[in-house]
GROMACS .gro file of C-alpha atoms in nm:
model
  483
    1MET     CA    1  -1.598   2.379  -0.868
    2GLU     CA    2  -1.989   2.418  -0.845
    3GLU     CA    3  -2.121   2.748  -0.755
    4SER     CA    4  -2.295   2.630  -0.432
    5GLN     CA    5  -1.955   2.505  -0.315
    6LEU     CA    6  -1.800   2.850  -0.383
    7LEU     CA    7  -2.078   3.033  -0.167
    8MET     CA    8  -2.013   2.806   0.119
    9THR     CA    9  -1.685   3.018   0.170
   10GLU     CA   10  -1.801   3.368   0.154
   11LEU     CA   11  -1.949   3.591   0.442
   12PRO     CA   12  -2.232   3.856   0.364
   13ALA     CA   13  -2.148   4.232   0.392
   14LEU     CA   14  -2.334   4.542   0.286
   15THR     CA   15  -2.041   4.754   0.179
   16PRO     CA   16  -1.666   4.696   0.118
   17SER     CA   17  -1.430   4.781   0.382
   18ARG     CA   18  -1.059   4.867   0.322
   19GLY     CA   19  -0.850   4.543   0.311
   20THR     CA   20  -1.095   4.316   0.218
   21THR     CA   21  -1.197   4.176  -0.141
   22LEU     CA   22  -1.523   4.179  -0.268
   23LEU     CA   23  -1.714   3.931  -0.486
   24HIS     CA   24  -2.003   4.012  -0.701
   25ARG     CA   25  -2.233   3.745  -0.796
   26SER     CA   26  -2.593   3.750  -0.933
   27GLY     CA   27  -2.626   4.113  -0.820
   28HIS     CA   28  -2.512   4.067  -0.426
   29TYR     CA   29  -2.194   4.160  -0.265
   30TYR     CA   30  -2.033   3.933  -0.009
   31GLN     CA   31  -1.727   3.994   0.192
   32LEU     CA   32  -1.478   3.742   0.184
   33HIS     CA   33  -1.388   3.566   0.528
   34GLN     CA   34  -1.019   3.645   0.619
   35PRO     CA   35  -0.950   3.467   0.959
   36HIS     CA   36  -0.569   3.498   0.884
   37LEU     CA   37  -0.616   3.888   0.946
   38ALA     CA   38  -0.807   3.815   1.272
   39ALA     CA   39  -0.489   3.884   1.496
   40ILE     CA   40  -0.300   4.160   1.300
   41PRO     CA   41  -0.340   4.504   1.451
   42THR     CA   42  -0.281   4.700   1.155
   43SER     CA   43  -0.465   4.963   0.983
   44GLN     CA   44  -0.561   4.702   0.716
   45SER     CA   45  -0.747   4.491   0.954
   46GLN     CA   46  -0.963   4.773   1.103
   47GLY     CA   47  -1.300   4.569   1.066
   48ILE     CA   48  -1.147   4.270   1.255
   49LEU     CA   49  -0.941   4.431   1.540
   50TYR     CA   50  -1.047   4.746   1.726
   51ASN     CA   51  -1.014   4.903   2.079
   52SER     CA   52  -1.308   4.927   2.303
   53SER     CA   53  -1.302   5.300   2.258
   54ASN     CA   54  -1.387   5.248   1.904
   55PRO     CA   55  -1.673   4.992   1.895
   56PRO     CA   56  -1.708   4.764   1.579
   57PRO     CA   57  -1.936   4.877   1.336
   58PRO     CA   58  -2.277   4.703   1.322
   59HIS     CA   59  -2.289   4.375   1.078
   60TYR     CA   60  -2.534   4.383   0.796
   61THR     CA   61  -2.616   4.138   0.551
   62SER     CA   62  -2.725   4.176   0.174
   63GLY     CA   63  -3.034   3.988   0.196
   64ALA     CA   64  -2.916   3.738  -0.048
   65THR     CA   65  -3.174   3.443  -0.101
   66GLY     CA   66  -2.972   3.182  -0.263
   67LEU     CA   67  -2.689   3.189   0.030
   68PRO     CA   68  -2.633   2.859   0.212
   69ALA     CA   69  -2.722   2.811   0.590
   70TYR     CA   70  -2.368   2.764   0.632
   71ALA     CA   71  -2.255   3.093   0.511
   72GLN     CA   72  -2.563   3.274   0.673
   73GLY     CA   73  -2.439   3.157   1.003
   74LEU     CA   74  -2.071   3.231   1.003
   75SER     CA   75  -2.101   3.584   1.130
   76SER     CA   76  -2.298   3.483   1.440
   77ARG     CA   77  -2.017   3.259   1.525
   78GLN     CA   78  -1.767   3.535   1.513
   79GLN     CA   79  -1.798   3.643   1.889
   80PRO     CA   80  -1.586   3.954   1.993
   81GLN     CA   81  -1.357   3.904   2.304
   82VAL     CA   82  -1.238   4.167   2.532
   83THR     CA   83  -0.859   4.125   2.632
   84PRO     CA   84  -0.728   4.236   2.965
   85ARG     CA   85  -0.600   4.560   2.796
   86GLY     CA   86  -0.927   4.642   2.693
   87THR     CA   87  -0.868   4.535   2.319
   88VAL     CA   88  -1.168   4.370   2.154
   89THR     CA   89  -1.081   4.080   1.917
   90VAL     CA   90  -1.299   3.860   1.704
   91SER     CA   91  -1.237   3.482   1.734
   92THR     CA   92  -1.295   3.253   1.454
   93HIS     CA   93  -1.499   2.927   1.521
   94ILE     CA   94  -1.379   2.615   1.356
   95SER     CA   95  -1.711   2.615   1.143
   96CYS     CA   96  -1.566   2.939   0.993
   97LEU     CA   97  -1.312   2.711   0.805
   98TYR     CA   98  -1.349   2.672   0.430
   99PRO     CA   99  -1.500   2.334   0.308
  100GLU     CA  100  -1.177   2.281   0.141
  101ILE     CA  101  -0.941   2.318   0.447
  102LEU     CA  102  -1.205   2.092   0.648
  103ALA     CA  103  -1.149   1.833   0.365
  104LEU     CA  104  -0.771   1.847   0.379
  105ILE     CA  105  -0.808   1.799   0.752
  106PHE     CA  106  -1.040   1.498   0.713
  107SER     CA  107  -0.810   1.343   0.458
  108TYR     CA  108  -0.555   1.261   0.735
  109LEU     CA  109  -0.803   1.081   0.946
  110GLU     CA  110  -0.843   0.695   0.981
  111VAL     CA  111  -1.128   0.573   0.792
  112ARG     CA  112  -1.361   0.531   1.076
  113ASP     CA  113  -1.278   0.874   1.233
  114LYS     CA  114  -1.373   1.013   0.862
  115GLY     CA  115  -1.711   0.868   0.916
  116ARG     CA  116  -1.764   1.023   1.273
  117ALA     CA  117  -1.650   1.357   1.145
  118ALA     CA  118  -1.910   1.367   0.898
  119GLN     CA  119  -2.189   1.311   1.175
  120VAL     CA  120  -2.093   1.614   1.345
  121CYS     CA  121  -2.316   1.861   1.166
  122THR     CA  122  -2.408   1.941   0.818
  123ALA     CA  123  -2.097   2.157   0.718
  124TRP     CA  124  -1.850   1.869   0.803
  125ARG     CA  125  -2.092   1.615   0.648
  126ASP     CA  126  -2.078   1.823   0.303
  127ALA     CA  127  -1.703   1.859   0.372
  128ALA     CA  128  -1.657   1.492   0.415
  129TYR     CA  129  -1.784   1.405   0.108
  130TYR     CA  130  -1.540   1.559  -0.091
  131ARG     CA  131  -1.357   1.306  -0.290
  132SER     CA  132  -1.021   1.401  -0.183
  133VAL     CA  133  -1.105   1.305   0.162
  134TRP     CA  134  -1.150   0.913   0.058
  135ARG     CA  135  -0.884   0.907  -0.212
  136GLY     CA  136  -0.703   0.552  -0.190
  137VAL     CA  137  -0.963   0.441   0.094
  138GLU     CA  138  -1.074   0.056   0.062
  139ALA     CA  139  -1.434   0.012   0.174
  140ARG     CA  140  -1.464  -0.325   0.373
  141LEU     CA  141  -1.796  -0.443   0.361
  142HIS     CA  142  -2.041  -0.721   0.524
  143LEU     CA  143  -2.302  -0.749   0.233
  144LYS     CA  144  -2.593  -0.972   0.392
  145LYS     CA  145  -2.882  -0.771   0.231
  146GLN     CA  146  -2.960  -0.543  -0.025
  147ALA     CA  147  -2.785  -0.213   0.032
  148PRO     CA  148  -2.830   0.031  -0.287
  149ALA     CA  149  -2.811   0.356  -0.022
  150LEU     CA  150  -2.444   0.204   0.064
  151PHE     CA  151  -2.325   0.196  -0.280
  152ALA     CA  152  -2.474   0.546  -0.362
  153SER     CA  153  -2.266   0.676  -0.083
  154LEU     CA  154  -1.967   0.511  -0.202
  155VAL     CA  155  -1.988   0.651  -0.539
  156ARG     CA  156  -2.044   1.002  -0.385
  157ARG     CA  157  -1.717   0.978  -0.188
  158GLY     CA  158  -1.539   0.837  -0.489
  159VAL     CA  159  -1.451   0.522  -0.332
  160LYS     CA  160  -1.303   0.271  -0.577
  161ARG     CA  161  -1.160   0.001  -0.382
  162VAL     CA  162  -1.372  -0.265  -0.213
  163GLN     CA  163  -1.299  -0.558   0.025
  164VAL     CA  164  -1.584  -0.816   0.087
  165LEU     CA  165  -1.554  -0.960   0.411
  166SER     CA  166  -1.871  -1.189   0.383
  167LEU     CA  167  -2.103  -1.231   0.119
  168ARG     CA  168  -2.486  -1.360   0.108
  169ARG     CA  169  -2.614  -1.173  -0.186
  170GLY     CA  170  -2.475  -1.187  -0.555
  171LEU     CA  171  -2.156  -1.032  -0.622
  172GLY     CA  172  -2.310  -0.868  -0.898
  173ASP     CA  173  -2.470  -0.612  -0.682
  174VAL     CA  174  -2.130  -0.462  -0.592
  175LEU     CA  175  -2.001  -0.421  -0.953
  176LYS     CA  176  -2.344  -0.267  -1.051
  177GLY     CA  177  -2.361  -0.054  -0.726
  178VAL     CA  178  -2.010   0.072  -0.775
  179PRO     CA  179  -1.964   0.098  -1.167
  180ASN     CA  180  -1.603   0.254  -1.172
  181LEU     CA  181  -1.461  -0.004  -0.930
  182GLU     CA  182  -1.094  -0.031  -0.957
  183ALA     CA  183  -0.988  -0.310  -0.700
  184LEU     CA  184  -1.217  -0.606  -0.556
  185ASN     CA  185  -1.080  -0.803  -0.271
  186LEU     CA  186  -1.281  -1.129  -0.209
  187SER     CA  187  -1.000  -1.276  -0.013
  188GLY     CA  188  -1.154  -1.534   0.241
  189CYS     CA  189  -1.481  -1.546   0.103
  190CYS     CA  190  -1.526  -1.934   0.087
  191ASN     CA  191  -1.858  -1.921  -0.055
  192ILE     CA  192  -1.741  -1.761  -0.380
  193THR     CA  193  -1.802  -2.022  -0.648
  194ASP     CA  194  -1.748  -2.024  -1.031
  195THR     CA  195  -2.129  -1.986  -1.089
  196GLY     CA  196  -2.127  -1.678  -0.859
  197LEU     CA  197  -1.815  -1.527  -1.066
  198ILE     CA  198  -1.972  -1.633  -1.399
  199ASN     CA  199  -2.300  -1.438  -1.318
  200ALA     CA  200  -2.106  -1.132  -1.172
  201PHE     CA  201  -1.868  -1.065  -1.475
  202CYS     CA  202  -2.128  -1.066  -1.771
  203GLN     CA  203  -1.963  -0.751  -1.915
  204GLU     CA  204  -1.645  -0.584  -1.950
  205TYR     CA  205  -1.521  -0.391  -1.647
  206ASN     CA  206  -1.227  -0.179  -1.790
  207THR     CA  207  -1.179   0.020  -1.479
  208LEU     CA  208  -1.089  -0.297  -1.258
  209THR     CA  209  -0.721  -0.353  -1.246
  210GLU     CA  210  -0.712  -0.540  -0.910
  211LEU     CA  211  -0.872  -0.871  -0.814
  212ASN     CA  212  -0.798  -1.081  -0.509
  213LEU     CA  213  -0.943  -1.429  -0.478
  214SER     CA  214  -0.711  -1.578  -0.241
  215LEU     CA  215  -0.839  -1.869  -0.011
  216CYS     CA  216  -1.158  -1.894  -0.247
  217LYS     CA  217  -1.100  -2.264  -0.257
  218GLN     CA  218  -1.394  -2.335  -0.487
  219VAL     CA  219  -1.277  -2.130  -0.768
  220THR     CA  220  -1.145  -2.339  -1.063
  221ASP     CA  221  -1.011  -2.274  -1.432
  222ILE     CA  222  -1.363  -2.220  -1.524
  223SER     CA  223  -1.377  -1.895  -1.341
  224LEU     CA  224  -1.029  -1.782  -1.507
  225GLY     CA  225  -1.178  -1.855  -1.814
  226ARG     CA  226  -1.457  -1.573  -1.756
  227ILE     CA  227  -1.241  -1.320  -1.599
  228VAL     CA  228  -0.997  -1.298  -1.881
  229LEU     CA  229  -1.268  -1.212  -2.114
  230TYR     CA  230  -1.420  -0.936  -1.922
  231LEU     CA  231  -1.137  -0.796  -1.704
  232LYS     CA  232  -0.877  -0.757  -1.972
  233ASN     CA  233  -0.715  -0.445  -1.772
  234LEU     CA  234  -0.609  -0.653  -1.465
  235GLU     CA  235  -0.259  -0.575  -1.354
  236HIS     CA  236  -0.294  -0.745  -1.007
  237LEU     CA  237  -0.438  -1.084  -0.955
  238GLU     CA  238  -0.407  -1.275  -0.629
  239LEU     CA  239  -0.483  -1.669  -0.626
  240GLY     CA  240  -0.304  -1.772  -0.339
  241GLY     CA  241  -0.475  -2.086  -0.192
  242CYS     CA  242  -0.670  -2.151  -0.470
  243CYS     CA  243  -0.577  -2.516  -0.489
  244ASN     CA  244  -0.794  -2.619  -0.767
  245ILE     CA  245  -0.626  -2.385  -1.032
  246THR     CA  246  -0.418  -2.595  -1.285
  247ASN     CA  247  -0.221  -2.517  -1.608
  248GLY     CA  248  -0.514  -2.476  -1.800
  249GLY     CA  249  -0.603  -2.187  -1.574
  250LEU     CA  250  -0.266  -2.026  -1.634
  251LEU     CA  251  -0.300  -2.084  -2.009
  252TYR     CA  252  -0.630  -1.869  -1.988
  253ILE     CA  253  -0.425  -1.591  -1.817
  254ALA     CA  254  -0.130  -1.599  -2.051
  255TRP     CA  255  -0.384  -1.563  -2.344
  256ASN     CA  256  -0.554  -1.254  -2.241
  257LEU     CA  257  -0.424  -1.084  -1.959
  258LYS     CA  258  -0.162  -0.872  -2.145
  259LYS     CA  259  -0.132  -0.601  -1.864
  260LEU     CA  260  -0.067  -0.821  -1.567
  261LYS     CA  261   0.204  -0.697  -1.364
  262ARG     CA  262   0.166  -0.866  -1.033
  263LEU     CA  263   0.051  -1.253  -0.997
  264ASP     CA  264   0.037  -1.459  -0.673
  265LEU     CA  265   0.012  -1.838  -0.713
  266ARG     CA  266   0.090  -1.923  -0.350
  267SER     CA  267  -0.007  -2.302  -0.262
  268CYS     CA  268  -0.146  -2.375  -0.602
  269TRP     CA  269  -0.033  -2.741  -0.580
  270GLN     CA  270  -0.149  -2.847  -0.913
  271VAL     CA  271   0.075  -2.574  -1.118
  272SER     CA  272   0.371  -2.723  -1.273
  273ASN     CA  273   0.656  -2.620  -1.525
  274LEU     CA  274   0.417  -2.624  -1.805
  275GLY     CA  275   0.199  -2.355  -1.637
  276ILE     CA  276   0.508  -2.134  -1.591
  277ALA     CA  277   0.600  -2.205  -1.968
  278TYR     CA  278   0.247  -2.062  -2.075
  279LEU     CA  279   0.321  -1.743  -1.833
  280ALA     CA  280   0.661  -1.703  -1.998
  281GLY     CA  281   0.533  -1.716  -2.356
  282VAL     CA  282   0.779  -1.998  -2.435
  283ASN     CA  283   0.517  -2.145  -2.678
  284ARG     CA  284   0.383  -1.877  -2.838
  285GLY     CA  285   0.135  -2.120  -3.046
  286ALA     CA  286  -0.058  -2.159  -2.737
  287ALA     CA  287  -0.035  -1.813  -2.580
  288GLU     CA  288   0.192  -1.500  -2.613
  289GLY     CA  289   0.246  -1.508  -2.219
  290ASN     CA  290   0.238  -1.231  -1.953
  291LEU     CA  291   0.565  -1.042  -2.056
  292ALA     CA  292   0.478  -0.739  -1.856
  293LEU     CA  293   0.517  -0.958  -1.539
  294GLU     CA  294   0.712  -0.763  -1.260
  295HIS     CA  295   0.638  -0.958  -0.930
  296LEU     CA  296   0.566  -1.357  -0.933
  297SER     CA  297   0.484  -1.544  -0.614
  298LEU     CA  298   0.531  -1.936  -0.650
  299GLN     CA  299   0.551  -2.013  -0.278
  300ASP     CA  300   0.477  -2.377  -0.215
  301CYS     CA  301   0.423  -2.442  -0.559
  302GLN     CA  302   0.586  -2.821  -0.492
  303ARG     CA  303   0.577  -2.932  -0.840
  304LEU     CA  304   0.801  -2.669  -0.991
  305SER     CA  305   1.145  -2.766  -1.071
  306ASP     CA  306   1.455  -2.587  -1.218
  307GLU     CA  307   1.298  -2.584  -1.569
  308ALA     CA  308   1.045  -2.348  -1.442
  309LEU     CA  309   1.327  -2.106  -1.394
  310ARG     CA  310   1.467  -2.153  -1.714
  311HIS     CA  311   1.121  -2.051  -1.876
  312VAL     CA  312   1.124  -1.755  -1.619
  313SER     CA  313   1.454  -1.635  -1.743
  314ILE     CA  314   1.369  -1.662  -2.109
  315GLY     CA  315   1.035  -1.495  -2.112
  316LEU     CA  316   0.973  -1.286  -1.815
  317THR     CA  317   1.276  -1.054  -1.878
  318THR     CA  318   1.087  -0.763  -1.684
  319LEU     CA  319   1.043  -0.978  -1.369
  320LYS     CA  320   1.142  -0.744  -1.031
  321SER     CA  321   1.075  -1.005  -0.771
  322ILE     CA  322   1.004  -1.358  -0.755
  323ASN     CA  323   0.919  -1.570  -0.429
  324LEU     CA  324   1.026  -1.947  -0.444
  325SER     CA  325   0.987  -2.007  -0.087
  326PHE     CA  326   0.893  -2.388   0.005
  327CYS     CA  327   0.968  -2.512  -0.337
  328VAL     CA  328   1.169  -2.802  -0.241
  329CYS     CA  329   1.247  -2.908  -0.595
  330ILE     CA  330   1.448  -2.611  -0.679
  331THR     CA  331   1.824  -2.656  -0.675
  332ASP     CA  332   2.135  -2.469  -0.714
  333SER     CA  333   2.133  -2.524  -1.099
  334GLY     CA  334   1.788  -2.309  -1.125
  335LEU     CA  335   1.979  -2.018  -0.978
  336LYS     CA  336   2.214  -2.001  -1.278
  337HIS     CA  337   1.890  -1.907  -1.491
  338LEU     CA  338   1.800  -1.629  -1.240
  339ALA     CA  339   2.150  -1.483  -1.213
  340LYS     CA  340   2.118  -1.359  -1.594
  341MET     CA  341   1.808  -1.159  -1.522
  342SER     CA  342   1.903  -0.809  -1.501
  343SER     CA  343   1.588  -0.667  -1.363
  344LEU     CA  344   1.531  -0.901  -1.094
  345ARG     CA  345   1.575  -0.742  -0.747
  346GLU     CA  346   1.406  -0.956  -0.507
  347LEU     CA  347   1.459  -1.326  -0.442
  348ASN     CA  348   1.290  -1.537  -0.185
  349LEU     CA  349   1.445  -1.892  -0.130
  350ARG     CA  350   1.324  -1.948   0.229
  351SER     CA  351   1.313  -2.319   0.325
  352CYS     CA  352   1.432  -2.442  -0.030
  353ASP     CA  353   1.615  -2.747   0.109
  354ASN     CA  354   1.808  -2.803  -0.201
  355ILE     CA  355   1.962  -2.451  -0.214
  356SER     CA  356   2.339  -2.450  -0.112
  357ASP     CA  357   2.660  -2.246  -0.098
  358ILE     CA  358   2.707  -2.339  -0.469
  359GLY     CA  359   2.362  -2.172  -0.568
  360MET     CA  360   2.514  -1.834  -0.393
  361ALA     CA  361   2.803  -1.872  -0.606
  362TYR     CA  362   2.615  -1.896  -0.918
  363LEU     CA  363   2.416  -1.592  -0.811
  364ALA     CA  364   2.746  -1.399  -0.756
  365GLU     CA  365   2.939  -1.484  -1.047
  366GLY     CA  366   2.653  -1.445  -1.290
  367GLY     CA  367   2.629  -1.086  -1.213
  368SER     CA  368   2.310  -1.077  -1.028
  369ARG     CA  369   2.196  -0.717  -0.916
  370ILE     CA  370   1.916  -0.836  -0.637
  371SER     CA  371   1.881  -0.601  -0.356
  372SER     CA  372   1.695  -0.844  -0.140
  373LEU     CA  373   1.793  -1.202  -0.060
  374ASP     CA  374   1.598  -1.473   0.179
  375VAL     CA  375   1.773  -1.806   0.223
  376SER     CA  376   1.629  -1.849   0.581
  377PHE     CA  377   1.629  -2.206   0.692
  378CYS     CA  378   1.812  -2.353   0.415
  379ASP     CA  379   2.026  -2.585   0.611
  380LYS     CA  380   2.287  -2.621   0.338
  381ILE     CA  381   2.394  -2.237   0.373
  382GLY     CA  382   2.718  -2.192   0.555
  383ASP     CA  383   3.016  -1.950   0.587
  384GLN     CA  384   3.111  -2.037   0.221
  385ALA     CA  385   2.780  -1.908   0.092
  386LEU     CA  386   2.852  -1.566   0.278
  387VAL     CA  387   3.208  -1.573   0.106
  388HIS     CA  388   3.040  -1.582  -0.237
  389ILE     CA  389   2.800  -1.314  -0.137
  390SER     CA  390   3.056  -1.091  -0.006
  391GLN     CA  391   3.233  -1.135  -0.357
  392GLY     CA  392   2.956  -1.051  -0.614
  393LEU     CA  393   2.640  -0.945  -0.452
  394PHE     CA  394   2.746  -0.580  -0.359
  395ASN     CA  395   2.381  -0.432  -0.415
  396LEU     CA  396   2.233  -0.626  -0.115
  397LYS     CA  397   1.996  -0.405   0.140
  398LEU     CA  398   1.817  -0.682   0.258
  399LEU     CA  399   1.994  -1.040   0.367
  400SER     CA  400   1.784  -1.296   0.568
  401LEU     CA  401   2.011  -1.581   0.693
  402SER     CA  402   1.782  -1.701   0.986
  403ALA     CA  403   1.876  -2.052   1.095
  404CYS     CA  404   2.152  -2.095   0.865
  405GLN     CA  405   2.471  -2.268   0.960
  406ILE     CA  406   2.686  -1.964   0.962
  407SER     CA  407   2.944  -1.845   1.232
  408ASP     CA  408   3.138  -1.516   1.305
  409GLU     CA  409   3.400  -1.587   1.020
  410GLY     CA  410   3.122  -1.559   0.771
  411ILE     CA  411   2.955  -1.253   0.919
  412CYS     CA  412   3.313  -1.090   0.896
  413LYS     CA  413   3.305  -1.164   0.550
  414ILE     CA  414   3.004  -0.967   0.441
  415ALA     CA  415   3.044  -0.699   0.703
  416LYS     CA  416   3.344  -0.572   0.501
  417THR     CA  417   3.182  -0.543   0.153
  418LEU     CA  418   2.828  -0.490   0.211
  419HIS     CA  419   2.831  -0.155   0.326
  420ASP     CA  420   2.495  -0.056   0.209
  421LEU     CA  421   2.312  -0.340   0.404
  422GLU     CA  422   2.015  -0.183   0.566
  423ILE     CA  423   1.829  -0.499   0.714
  424LEU     CA  424   2.001  -0.825   0.857
  425ASN     CA  425   1.824  -1.120   0.991
  426ILE     CA  426   2.054  -1.370   1.160
  427GLY     CA  427   1.814  -1.502   1.427
  428GLN     CA  428   1.861  -1.865   1.534
  429CYS     CA  429   2.205  -1.867   1.416
  430SER     CA  430   2.330  -2.034   1.730
  431ARG     CA  431   2.708  -2.046   1.638
  432LEU     CA  432   2.712  -1.629   1.639
  433THR     CA  433   2.926  -1.466   1.940
  434ASP     CA  434   2.978  -1.108   2.024
  435LYS     CA  435   3.297  -1.119   1.782
  436GLY     CA  436   3.071  -1.107   1.503
  437LEU     CA  437   2.852  -0.835   1.620
  438TYR     CA  438   3.162  -0.631   1.691
  439THR     CA  439   3.242  -0.649   1.320
  440ILE     CA  440   2.868  -0.572   1.225
  441ALA     CA  441   2.908  -0.260   1.460
  442GLU     CA  442   3.236  -0.161   1.314
  443SER     CA  443   3.154  -0.186   0.938
  444MET     CA  444   2.778  -0.166   0.860
  445LYS     CA  445   2.707   0.189   0.955
  446HIS     CA  446   2.375   0.190   0.738
  447LEU     CA  447   2.225  -0.097   0.918
  448LYS     CA  448   1.857  -0.002   1.032
  449CYS     CA  449   1.734  -0.345   1.159
  450ILE     CA  450   1.886  -0.662   1.275
  451ASP     CA  451   1.726  -0.970   1.405
  452LEU     CA  452   1.909  -1.165   1.669
  453TYR     CA  453   1.624  -1.378   1.820
  454GLY     CA  454   1.781  -1.714   1.930
  455CYS     CA  455   2.141  -1.607   1.924
  456THR     CA  456   2.207  -1.768   2.245
  457LYS     CA  457   2.605  -1.701   2.270
  458ILE     CA  458   2.585  -1.339   2.219
  459SER     CA  459   2.608  -1.136   2.541
  460THR     CA  460   2.528  -0.765   2.673
  461ASN     CA  461   2.843  -0.641   2.566
  462GLY     CA  462   2.795  -0.721   2.201
  463LEU     CA  463   2.438  -0.595   2.211
  464GLU     CA  464   2.566  -0.260   2.353
  465ARG     CA  465   2.818  -0.220   2.038
  466ILE     CA  466   2.506  -0.293   1.795
  467THR     CA  467   2.290  -0.036   1.971
  468LYS     CA  468   2.548   0.238   1.897
  469LEU     CA  469   2.486   0.197   1.517
  470PRO     CA  470   2.386   0.545   1.422
  471GLN     CA  471   2.080   0.443   1.201
  472LEU     CA  472   1.972   0.142   1.378
  473SER     CA  473   1.577   0.169   1.431
  474THR     CA  474   1.494  -0.196   1.537
  475LEU     CA  475   1.666  -0.466   1.731
  476ASN     CA  476   1.472  -0.797   1.763
  477LEU     CA  477   1.564  -1.008   2.047
  478GLY     CA  478   1.275  -1.243   2.086
  479LEU     CA  479   0.902  -1.210   2.021
  480TRP     CA  480   0.918  -0.839   2.026
  481HIS     CA  481   1.112  -0.549   1.899
  482VAL     CA  482   1.354  -0.305   2.094
  483ARG     CA  483   1.339   0.017   1.905
   0.00000   0.00000   0.00000
């Protein structure tokens, strides 16, 4: 810690008093501030607590020339107060707190309040500049004009995550102004083009590990070619809604982003099975693939089929979650491949029209260890699917069955075996009655959240039983949650 920062925590004094600690620096003695002793009526705190018959000794300063104004003014803020019994105590003003203590307090504030605290006084401003106050904070910026002072302030605070809300200047200003940037979010900046990204990424940025280009609809494979050259340490890449990305762009990603752990390709409609094969490294002659991938979102990639899932199961062996919602060409056969993946924990099949009870049988019989399963709005999922789930998917903690063709019979099956289930979404399952809720209330003691929106055949009797679950915190009955 710098010497100037240490000095801000000290009070000047002429001579040592009993019960205090003195610090010698540059030929001067300073009495350390000890507010924790202010209310202790012991012999060790004679200089802080005393009776009116024994007036306090005069306060002297050492005459140090290098002492900051913050420390020089502390003694004047310690005003003596007389109690009804005649005892005089010295109160400690909030400005007497160590800067490190202020910084710790400020770290718990919302981002806007951190900035407001810094405007109170110079002492609070200096404490607010501690990097610990801004750790993990993402700056959200409208970049309409040149702002070098803004970037200098971000660097001083140690801010390394930036979201650009609107951009009229070159993106290069951000990268130059915040040289140690770790996360850059350009989501929704529709004026971002290939030319802008090429001009911005003109050298290696080894600290940048997260890049979000979601809904940047002018971005094409050309940008990805430049990104993989200069952002080799990327671990998180979001391309959701970039409808001009093709299999060629995925080839670039598979070729050089070896550390990539999370990839979002939501609504990249031109991506097909070939692109997934590149990511999985099936054809090592073209690219080694992104074998470290842990999270893959393929939502609404409607050109994908079961062959893509075969590629995933072969190459992406460390995958923990996959989102296949709205992939209408995925069938039960594709789930055979996913059932073999021992690391897979989250599977989203929401609105996959060709997934049925048979697919659930494949998952259960294949030894799948998934803990989160979403088959909401899959019209072919019925009670038989719940029978299969109850016989094999014992690790489930989240199960979403909204709008599926299930009844009390199926609910009774999973209630008797899925004892660790914490979240159950069965909204819009119109065949459910109080009988199913009674079974849930009796068997699922670890349930924390349940969605019953649109279950028209349940009554207050069933709801009363559900609300008695010991760990239940959220009950959804409509467009709001009852907690």
